[in-house]
Amino acid sequence: MKKISRSDLPRLFEALSQARRLYIPADDGSGQAKFLPYTPGMELTQNLNTVRSAKDLFFPQVENLLKFKVQGKQIEILDDRDPVEPFVIFGVRACDCRSFDVLDNVFLHAEPADTFYQARRENAVVMTLACNAPEETCFCTVFGIDPADPAGDVTMWQTKDTLYLRANTEKGAAVLDDLPLDDADDAAVAAQQAATREILKKLPLKDLDLNGFDHEHMLQKFNDPRWAQLSESCLGCGTCTFVCPTCQCYDIKEFNTGKEIQRFRCWDSCMYSDFTQMSAGQPRPTQKERFRQRFMHKLVYYPANNDGLYSCVGCGRCLQKCPIHMNIVKVIKTLGGECHDA
Amino acid sequence: MTRDPLIPMLGVVTDIRTDTPDVKTFRVVGLDGKKPFVHIPGQCAMLSMPGVGEALFSITSSPTNEEFLEFSIKKCGCVTDWLHGIEPDQQITIRGPYGNGFPVDTDFVGKDLVFVAGGIGLAPLRSVINYVRHYRSRYGTVDIVYGARSKEDLVDFQEILDEWSQEDGIHVHLTIDRPQDGWDGHVGFVPNYVKELGFDTGKTVVMCGPPIMIKFTLAGLLELGFDKTQVYTTFELKMKCALGKCGRCNIGDKYVCKDGPVFRLDQMDTLPDEY
Amino acid sequence: MHEMIKAKAIELLESGCVNRVLGWKAGEFFYDLTPAVFTTREEIERDFVYSVFSAANLSKYLIAESRKEGKVAAFLKPCDSYSFQQLLKEHRIWRDNVYVVGIACDGMCDMDVIRDKGVKGVTAVHQDGENLKLETLYGTATMPKSDALPERCVHCKSHKVVVFDEMLGENGEENPDSGRFDEVERIEAMTPDERFAFWRKELSRCIRCNACRNVCPACSCEKCVFDNDKSGVAQKAAASDFEENNFHIIRAFHVASRCTDCGECSRVCPQKIPLHLLNRKFIRDINELYGTYQAGADMDTKPPLMDFTKGDAEPSVVYGRGGKQ
């Protein structure tokens, strides 16, 4: 265990940003937080979490795939891959850190690997920060996540005036080696963890019952008539999708620059009407089917393909941001649990 | 860095054949003049023209064709409209092959096969049919039921007449929706024709066509006493990546691009009804 | 008010006046209400909530609801009633199928505003006269309700429900001195470069979730041009960051003279972009160039941008207002 005084954070950020690009959660100009490239003077946010999740740094909303030059009947393929340099993400919460596992299963472990995502993952050092003050919308513990002891290459804890750091991987240890840190014992961290765990016991959503959200009940859940009522006021916007740390659907689009055709990919949302629209037909004609897809994917389809791992990490962003306050918690409470069978 | 699977290779369209008023068959090779890749019957490939778009098409040629790939494509959208307007020597991009393909070397071996196709649905089946013809001795009898709106809409009509129907052990049953001058064959919809033909229930059925055809043909087959484990079909959903990642061809715990497009009908029963 | 509205909802349903009621449904917490349709007394008794968090404007739902079988009762706040009337004017809502109950409103609280004041982990909120008592994971807090109001309520344009079949409580008055254009004037006073920088910065946060568009009662096109793949402008994300800027500017143009200034666009924006300021700029300019006009205020006056009069501003007006020749 290492430590540094919180008043020395600027010194730490300076040191961290020497060898690689550093991202920290900081104010985005609206009073909300975002992972931003560190510049001198930038301060760590006081908010518990960012609006956009840390997935942005591995799976950006828009990225160029390649370019084409077209001349007559000839096509030329040009590389348009953004170079990826080593970077470190400072202050990732436990929920977002778990979301990397969820995304890794899709982009790295399921063949073939996505090399764009892979390059960023390989070049990143993840420094997580334990939560001291969870909010009412937090329910990561439901998914077996411990916000008092997050994973990552380095785990960090904050007390009133000290930041504690523990390397979990070789990559993490190498980063810590270069930093102006002092040795520390575990006592203060243990005390902080105990305090956090007391708060966790009071979280209003800690007892969500995921019973029945599994492959075995796939058709039962899919055919549940209550999807109609759950989805009735859904606006069909992409807010939940775009603030979600695990949503990973994308579209591939092209842009004619006048000289070249740029093919890029961008986030997409299953909540959008054109997501499955084909000239031949539309398998999800109303918002009910689109809404159902999003939650079935997170709670049933994804776990069925990934050893039961849910594609929700309980970060609570959708709870805070849905314009009509419909969210995965309400879906779980309505459709989940033994006593809720239709 | 290895080449990303989303990055296509270049191909050249060397030959374009007009099959029907709205179907053309495109012959594609790599820039080196060779077949771009090896595939299994029923697999697909992503073809694109930069600036127009990218779309998934089933490979119509048989893997036994070692010179080129063929795609029979119906004009029905952005990319297909463009393809119908091109001339030979046009370059395009191609990536693949994608999907599981038909179990031609496992489940189909030794079986009597019935192919049921409607309209452009013959495209993926043509690959299987020609594969089966190539390795004729591995399979039992072959019946081909193929229907279209009119005589002009029958894809590969000449190949069917000149080659398929001339071979021993292959029975071709053609039908068109409405009577037409110069047509003395069967008239009527495919599902009814299949029922009329009343195949032995020990055969294996491979279907492809519009959803409505699949639905009624299946009902007819079940009535005849077929089991869903004997019936295979291929699906088509909107796709962008074809790698099981972009999310849109998801049905239950399956991705049509990766786990499909070929499904046995009893497998479909375990999936949500959303296709 | 809450009990009165609930009783009215049950009365309308049981008297056969309507076969369903559009309102707000209780959530996990006090503040996360969801617009919902209620069809039984039991549902209303169990889930119907009218509180300082019944912020969602229900008018847009009536486009679809009014086309369904039978009559629907809708509870409309002053803001919502302007949107409703504007949609009536545009023939988007079938008036005969809606029974409107007007409800007085003195401002709807916003959880984001409360969080911004530093009160986190709120598990329950009780209204105690002019104060909110907040129970949090970390203790209790008290806050004047006025501190929990979003900008749109602080600068409320009107407390008057402009269309109703029945009014619950006393109807309010318009508030011409709301000061709602103060911020617009501040931005107008900037140099063009400052103003450009201001909007570039604000709009740079856009994640193109379309929440502003989808919630907007004035955005009632069956198929938005930005969703139409064949339009050439359909983009889920921008090929350049300027496109997001254009999306909002084009949207503001499209709703100009139809936007009632209900402020839903800014309420739902996950990135807290003050989108309503774009619309207010249009409203202010229209007032100046065509005479004072409030969309949704009545059924008779013609929207200035859909009407032609000899007194209309000429395009050259831009030069008089500092535009370059």
PDB file of N, CA, C and O in Angstrom, chain B residues 50-96:
ATOM      1  N   PRO B  50     -17.956   2.186 -51.401  1.00  0.00           N
ATOM      2  CA  PRO B  50     -17.755   3.384 -50.592  1.00  0.00           C
ATOM      3  C   PRO B  50     -18.617   4.533 -51.108  1.00  0.00           C
ATOM      4  O   PRO B  50     -18.657   4.785 -52.308  1.00  0.00           O
ATOM      5  N   GLY B  51     -19.306   5.185 -50.194  1.00  0.00           N
ATOM      6  CA  GLY B  51     -20.169   6.288 -50.573  1.00  0.00           C
ATOM      7  C   GLY B  51     -21.600   5.856 -50.800  1.00  0.00           C
ATOM      8  O   GLY B  51     -22.503   6.669 -50.819  1.00  0.00           O
ATOM      9  N   VAL B  52     -21.794   4.548 -50.997  1.00  0.00           N
ATOM     10  CA  VAL B  52     -23.149   4.032 -51.191  1.00  0.00           C
ATOM     11  C   VAL B  52     -23.599   3.289 -49.947  1.00  0.00           C
ATOM     12  O   VAL B  52     -24.660   3.547 -49.392  1.00  0.00           O
ATOM     13  N   GLY B  53     -22.759   2.369 -49.490  1.00  0.00           N
ATOM     14  CA  GLY B  53     -23.110   1.625 -48.288  1.00  0.00           C
ATOM     15  C   GLY B  53     -22.597   0.210 -48.349  1.00  0.00           C
ATOM     16  O   GLY B  53     -22.003  -0.212 -49.350  1.00  0.00           O
ATOM     17  N   GLU B  54     -22.810  -0.505 -47.272  1.00  0.00           N
ATOM     18  CA  GLU B  54     -22.360  -1.880 -47.152  1.00  0.00           C
ATOM     19  C   GLU B  54     -23.569  -2.737 -46.791  1.00  0.00           C
ATOM     20  O   GLU B  54     -24.410  -2.303 -46.006  1.00  0.00           O
ATOM     21  N   ALA B  55     -23.656  -3.910 -47.363  1.00  0.00           N
ATOM     22  CA  ALA B  55     -24.788  -4.776 -47.035  1.00  0.00           C
ATOM     23  C   ALA B  55     -24.372  -6.238 -47.150  1.00  0.00           C
ATOM     24  O   ALA B  55     -23.410  -6.582 -47.829  1.00  0.00           O
ATOM     25  N   LEU B  56     -25.129  -7.078 -46.441  1.00  0.00           N
ATOM     26  CA  LEU B  56     -24.812  -8.499 -46.380  1.00  0.00           C
ATOM     27  C   LEU B  56     -25.571  -9.273 -47.461  1.00  0.00           C
ATOM     28  O   LEU B  56     -26.762  -9.066 -47.645  1.00  0.00           O
ATOM     29  N   PHE B  57     -24.877 -10.154 -48.161  1.00  0.00           N
ATOM     30  CA  PHE B  57     -25.511 -10.968 -49.188  1.00  0.00           C
ATOM     31  C   PHE B  57     -25.099 -12.419 -49.024  1.00  0.00           C
ATOM     32  O   PHE B  57     -23.952 -12.712 -48.665  1.00  0.00           O
ATOM     33  N   SER B  58     -26.025 -13.323 -49.315  1.00  0.00           N
ATOM     34  CA  SER B  58     -25.628 -14.728 -49.249  1.00  0.00           C
ATOM     35  C   SER B  58     -24.853 -15.080 -50.516  1.00  0.00           C
ATOM     36  O   SER B  58     -25.079 -14.516 -51.589  1.00  0.00           O
ATOM     37  N   ILE B  59     -23.915 -15.978 -50.336  1.00  0.00           N
ATOM     38  CA  ILE B  59     -23.058 -16.376 -51.455  1.00  0.00           C
ATOM     39  C   ILE B  59     -23.798 -17.438 -52.252  1.00  0.00           C
ATOM     40  O   ILE B  59     -24.221 -18.456 -51.701  1.00  0.00           O
ATOM     41  N   THR B  60     -23.974 -17.160 -53.529  1.00  0.00           N
ATOM     42  CA  THR B  60     -24.804 -18.030 -54.357  1.00  0.00           C
ATOM     43  C   THR B  60     -24.014 -19.168 -54.969  1.00  0.00           C
ATOM     44  O   THR B  60     -24.550 -20.229 -55.258  1.00  0.00           O
ATOM     45  N   SER B  61     -22.737 -18.934 -55.181  1.00  0.00           N
ATOM     46  CA  SER B  61     -21.936 -19.977 -55.834  1.00  0.00           C
ATOM     47  C   SER B  61     -21.589 -21.072 -54.824  1.00  0.00           C
ATOM     48  O   SER B  61     -21.582 -20.844 -53.626  1.00  0.00           O
ATOM     49  N   SER B  62     -21.280 -22.227 -55.369  1.00  0.00           N
ATOM     50  CA  SER B  62     -20.913 -23.359 -54.517  1.00  0.00           C
ATOM     51  C   SER B  62     -19.433 -23.265 -54.160  1.00  0.00           C
ATOM     52  O   SER B  62     -18.624 -22.775 -54.947  1.00  0.00           O
ATOM     53  N   PRO B  63     -19.070 -23.744 -52.960  1.00  0.00           N
ATOM     54  CA  PRO B  63     -17.649 -23.772 -52.594  1.00  0.00           C
ATOM     55  C   PRO B  63     -16.825 -24.586 -53.585  1.00  0.00           C
ATOM     56  O   PRO B  63     -15.612 -24.408 -53.689  1.00  0.00           O
ATOM     57  N   THR B  64     -17.498 -25.479 -54.332  1.00  0.00           N
ATOM     58  CA  THR B  64     -16.767 -26.317 -55.274  1.00  0.00           C
ATOM     59  C   THR B  64     -16.306 -25.524 -56.491  1.00  0.00           C
ATOM     60  O   THR B  64     -15.463 -25.977 -57.245  1.00  0.00           O
ATOM     61  N   ASN B  65     -16.870 -24.351 -56.637  1.00  0.00           N
ATOM     62  CA  ASN B  65     -16.370 -23.444 -57.664  1.00  0.00           C
ATOM     63  C   ASN B  65     -15.110 -22.792 -57.116  1.00  0.00           C
ATOM     64  O   ASN B  65     -15.164 -22.053 -56.133  1.00  0.00           O
ATOM     65  N   GLU B  66     -13.969 -23.079 -57.732  1.00  0.00           N
ATOM     66  CA  GLU B  66     -12.719 -22.591 -57.158  1.00  0.00           C
ATOM     67  C   GLU B  66     -12.220 -21.317 -57.795  1.00  0.00           C
ATOM     68  O   GLU B  66     -11.174 -20.797 -57.435  1.00  0.00           O
ATOM     69  N   GLU B  67     -12.992 -20.798 -58.751  1.00  0.00           N
ATOM     70  CA  GLU B  67     -12.502 -19.625 -59.484  1.00  0.00           C
ATOM     71  C   GLU B  67     -13.029 -18.299 -58.974  1.00  0.00           C
ATOM     72  O   GLU B  67     -12.342 -17.295 -58.988  1.00  0.00           O
ATOM     73  N   PHE B  68     -14.289 -18.274 -58.543  1.00  0.00           N
ATOM     74  CA  PHE B  68     -14.900 -16.987 -58.180  1.00  0.00           C
ATOM     75  C   PHE B  68     -16.058 -17.208 -57.212  1.00  0.00           C
ATOM     76  O   PHE B  68     -16.475 -18.335 -56.974  1.00  0.00           O
ATOM     77  N   LEU B  69     -16.548 -16.083 -56.679  1.00  0.00           N
ATOM     78  CA  LEU B  69     -17.775 -16.099 -55.883  1.00  0.00           C
ATOM     79  C   LEU B  69     -18.877 -15.503 -56.736  1.00  0.00           C
ATOM     80  O   LEU B  69     -18.628 -14.620 -57.548  1.00  0.00           O
ATOM     81  N   GLU B  70     -20.105 -15.982 -56.518  1.00  0.00           N
ATOM     82  CA  GLU B  70     -21.232 -15.373 -57.204  1.00  0.00           C
ATOM     83  C   GLU B  70     -22.292 -14.950 -56.198  1.00  0.00           C
ATOM     84  O   GLU B  70     -22.507 -15.620 -55.188  1.00  0.00           O
ATOM     85  N   PHE B  71     -22.926 -13.838 -56.509  1.00  0.00           N
ATOM     86  CA  PHE B  71     -24.000 -13.313 -55.659  1.00  0.00           C
ATOM     87  C   PHE B  71     -25.195 -12.985 -56.550  1.00  0.00           C
ATOM     88  O   PHE B  71     -25.075 -12.187 -57.476  1.00  0.00           O
ATOM     89  N   SER B  72     -26.333 -13.631 -56.273  1.00  0.00           N
ATOM     90  CA  SER B  72     -27.562 -13.258 -56.982  1.00  0.00           C
ATOM     91  C   SER B  72     -28.286 -12.248 -56.111  1.00  0.00           C
ATOM     92  O   SER B  72     -28.609 -12.529 -54.962  1.00  0.00           O
ATOM     93  N   ILE B  73     -28.485 -11.052 -56.658  1.00  0.00           N
ATOM     94  CA  ILE B  73     -28.950  -9.940 -55.834  1.00  0.00           C
ATOM     95  C   ILE B  73     -30.184  -9.289 -56.425  1.00  0.00           C
ATOM     96  O   ILE B  73     -30.212  -8.920 -57.607  1.00  0.00           O
ATOM     97  N   LYS B  74     -31.192  -9.154 -55.562  1.00  0.00           N
ATOM     98  CA  LYS B  74     -32.433  -8.503 -55.984  1.00  0.00           C
ATOM     99  C   LYS B  74     -32.352  -7.015 -55.698  1.00  0.00           C
ATOM    100  O   LYS B  74     -31.852  -6.600 -54.655  1.00  0.00           O
ATOM    101  N   LYS B  75     -32.857  -6.251 -56.622  1.00  0.00           N
ATOM    102  CA  LYS B  75     -32.829  -4.789 -56.486  1.00  0.00           C
ATOM    103  C   LYS B  75     -33.886  -4.368 -55.467  1.00  0.00           C
ATOM    104  O   LYS B  75     -35.084  -4.496 -55.729  1.00  0.00           O
ATOM    105  N   CYS B  76     -33.471  -3.911 -54.303  1.00  0.00           N
ATOM    106  CA  CYS B  76     -34.495  -3.561 -53.298  1.00  0.00           C
ATOM    107  C   CYS B  76     -34.007  -2.536 -52.283  1.00  0.00           C
ATOM    108  O   CYS B  76     -34.611  -2.374 -51.233  1.00  0.00           O
ATOM    109  N   GLY B  77     -32.928  -1.844 -52.526  1.00  0.00           N
ATOM    110  CA  GLY B  77     -32.469  -0.857 -51.542  1.00  0.00           C
ATOM    111  C   GLY B  77     -31.287  -0.111 -52.098  1.00  0.00           C
ATOM    112  O   GLY B  77     -30.947  -0.234 -53.280  1.00  0.00           O
ATOM    113  N   CYS B  78     -30.674   0.632 -51.228  1.00  0.00           N
ATOM    114  CA  CYS B  78     -29.604   1.538 -51.610  1.00  0.00           C
ATOM    115  C   CYS B  78     -28.441   0.839 -52.339  1.00  0.00           C
ATOM    116  O   CYS B  78     -28.099   1.155 -53.480  1.00  0.00           O
ATOM    117  N   VAL B  79     -27.841  -0.146 -51.660  1.00  0.00           N
ATOM    118  CA  VAL B  79     -26.661  -0.826 -52.200  1.00  0.00           C
ATOM    119  C   VAL B  79     -27.037  -1.647 -53.433  1.00  0.00           C
ATOM    120  O   VAL B  79     -26.312  -1.657 -54.429  1.00  0.00           O
ATOM    121  N   THR B  80     -28.186  -2.317 -53.357  1.00  0.00           N
ATOM    122  CA  THR B  80     -28.573  -3.176 -54.475  1.00  0.00           C
ATOM    123  C   THR B  80     -28.927  -2.344 -55.705  1.00  0.00           C
ATOM    124  O   THR B  80     -28.638  -2.745 -56.830  1.00  0.00           O
ATOM    125  N   ASP B  81     -29.526  -1.169 -55.490  1.00  0.00           N
ATOM    126  CA  ASP B  81     -29.821  -0.278 -56.618  1.00  0.00           C
ATOM    127  C   ASP B  81     -28.527   0.086 -57.343  1.00  0.00           C
ATOM    128  O   ASP B  81     -28.453   0.067 -58.564  1.00  0.00           O
ATOM    129  N   TRP B  82     -27.529   0.388 -56.547  1.00  0.00           N
ATOM    130  CA  TRP B  82     -26.245   0.781 -57.131  1.00  0.00           C
ATOM    131  C   TRP B  82     -25.632  -0.391 -57.890  1.00  0.00           C
ATOM    132  O   TRP B  82     -25.161  -0.246 -59.036  1.00  0.00           O
ATOM    133  N   LEU B  83     -25.648  -1.579 -57.251  1.00  0.00           N
ATOM    134  CA  LEU B  83     -25.049  -2.755 -57.896  1.00  0.00           C
ATOM    135  C   LEU B  83     -25.712  -3.038 -59.251  1.00  0.00           C
ATOM    136  O   LEU B  83     -25.042  -3.416 -60.211  1.00  0.00           O
ATOM    137  N   HIS B  84     -27.025  -2.836 -59.303  1.00  0.00           N
ATOM    138  CA  HIS B  84     -27.730  -3.112 -60.554  1.00  0.00           C
ATOM    139  C   HIS B  84     -27.351  -2.140 -61.663  1.00  0.00           C
ATOM    140  O   HIS B  84     -27.642  -2.395 -62.824  1.00  0.00           O
ATOM    141  N   GLY B  85     -26.710  -1.038 -61.257  1.00  0.00           N
ATOM    142  CA  GLY B  85     -26.328  -0.060 -62.273  1.00  0.00           C
ATOM    143  C   GLY B  85     -24.888  -0.173 -62.735  1.00  0.00           C
ATOM    144  O   GLY B  85     -24.471   0.557 -63.633  1.00  0.00           O
ATOM    145  N   ILE B  86     -24.095  -1.076 -62.171  1.00  0.00           N
ATOM    146  CA  ILE B  86     -22.668  -1.111 -62.504  1.00  0.00           C
ATOM    147  C   ILE B  86     -22.376  -1.960 -63.747  1.00  0.00           C
ATOM    148  O   ILE B  86     -23.234  -2.703 -64.230  1.00  0.00           O
ATOM    149  N   GLU B  87     -21.154  -1.819 -64.215  1.00  0.00           N
ATOM    150  CA  GLU B  87     -20.700  -2.600 -65.367  1.00  0.00           C
ATOM    151  C   GLU B  87     -19.499  -3.448 -64.946  1.00  0.00           C
ATOM    152  O   GLU B  87     -18.879  -3.162 -63.916  1.00  0.00           O
ATOM    153  N   PRO B  88     -19.153  -4.480 -65.728  1.00  0.00           N
ATOM    154  CA  PRO B  88     -18.005  -5.322 -65.387  1.00  0.00           C
ATOM    155  C   PRO B  88     -16.738  -4.492 -65.186  1.00  0.00           C
ATOM    156  O   PRO B  88     -16.630  -3.388 -65.719  1.00  0.00           O
ATOM    157  N   ASP B  89     -15.815  -5.035 -64.415  1.00  0.00           N
ATOM    158  CA  ASP B  89     -14.534  -4.412 -64.042  1.00  0.00           C
ATOM    159  C   ASP B  89     -14.685  -3.393 -62.915  1.00  0.00           C
ATOM    160  O   ASP B  89     -13.721  -2.759 -62.508  1.00  0.00           O
ATOM    161  N   GLN B  90     -15.906  -3.212 -62.434  1.00  0.00           N
ATOM    162  CA  GLN B  90     -16.118  -2.323 -61.298  1.00  0.00           C
ATOM    163  C   GLN B  90     -15.513  -2.971 -60.050  1.00  0.00           C
ATOM    164  O   GLN B  90     -15.718  -4.151 -59.784  1.00  0.00           O
ATOM    165  N   GLN B  91     -14.750  -2.172 -59.315  1.00  0.00           N
ATOM    166  CA  GLN B  91     -14.240  -2.678 -58.034  1.00  0.00           C
ATOM    167  C   GLN B  91     -15.283  -2.448 -56.948  1.00  0.00           C
ATOM    168  O   GLN B  91     -16.020  -1.467 -56.974  1.00  0.00           O
ATOM    169  N   ILE B  92     -15.304  -3.367 -55.993  1.00  0.00           N
ATOM    170  CA  ILE B  92     -16.151  -3.218 -54.819  1.00  0.00           C
ATOM    171  C   ILE B  92     -15.325  -3.683 -53.618  1.00  0.00           C
ATOM    172  O   ILE B  92     -14.199  -4.155 -53.780  1.00  0.00           O
ATOM    173  N   THR B  93     -15.864  -3.535 -52.414  1.00  0.00           N
ATOM    174  CA  THR B  93     -15.160  -4.105 -51.270  1.00  0.00           C
ATOM    175  C   THR B  93     -15.916  -5.343 -50.819  1.00  0.00           C
ATOM    176  O   THR B  93     -17.135  -5.454 -50.986  1.00  0.00           O
ATOM    177  N   ILE B  94     -15.188  -6.255 -50.240  1.00  0.00           N
ATOM    178  CA  ILE B  94     -15.791  -7.511 -49.806  1.00  0.00           C
ATOM    179  C   ILE B  94     -15.127  -7.970 -48.517  1.00  0.00           C
ATOM    180  O   ILE B  94     -13.914  -7.801 -48.333  1.00  0.00           O
ATOM    181  N   ARG B  95     -15.927  -8.448 -47.591  1.00  0.00           N
ATOM    182  CA  ARG B  95     -15.368  -9.106 -46.404  1.00  0.00           C
ATOM    183  C   ARG B  95     -16.260 -10.278 -46.024  1.00  0.00           C
ATOM    184  O   ARG B  95     -17.468 -10.267 -46.247  1.00  0.00           O
ATOM    185  N   GLY B  96     -15.679 -11.295 -45.462  1.00  0.00           N
ATOM    186  CA  GLY B  96     -16.407 -12.498 -45.111  1.00  0.00           C
ATOM    187  C   GLY B  96     -15.465 -13.673 -45.100  1.00  0.00           C
ATOM    188  O   GLY B  96     -14.246 -13.481 -45.109  1.00  0.00           O
TER     189      GLY B  96
END
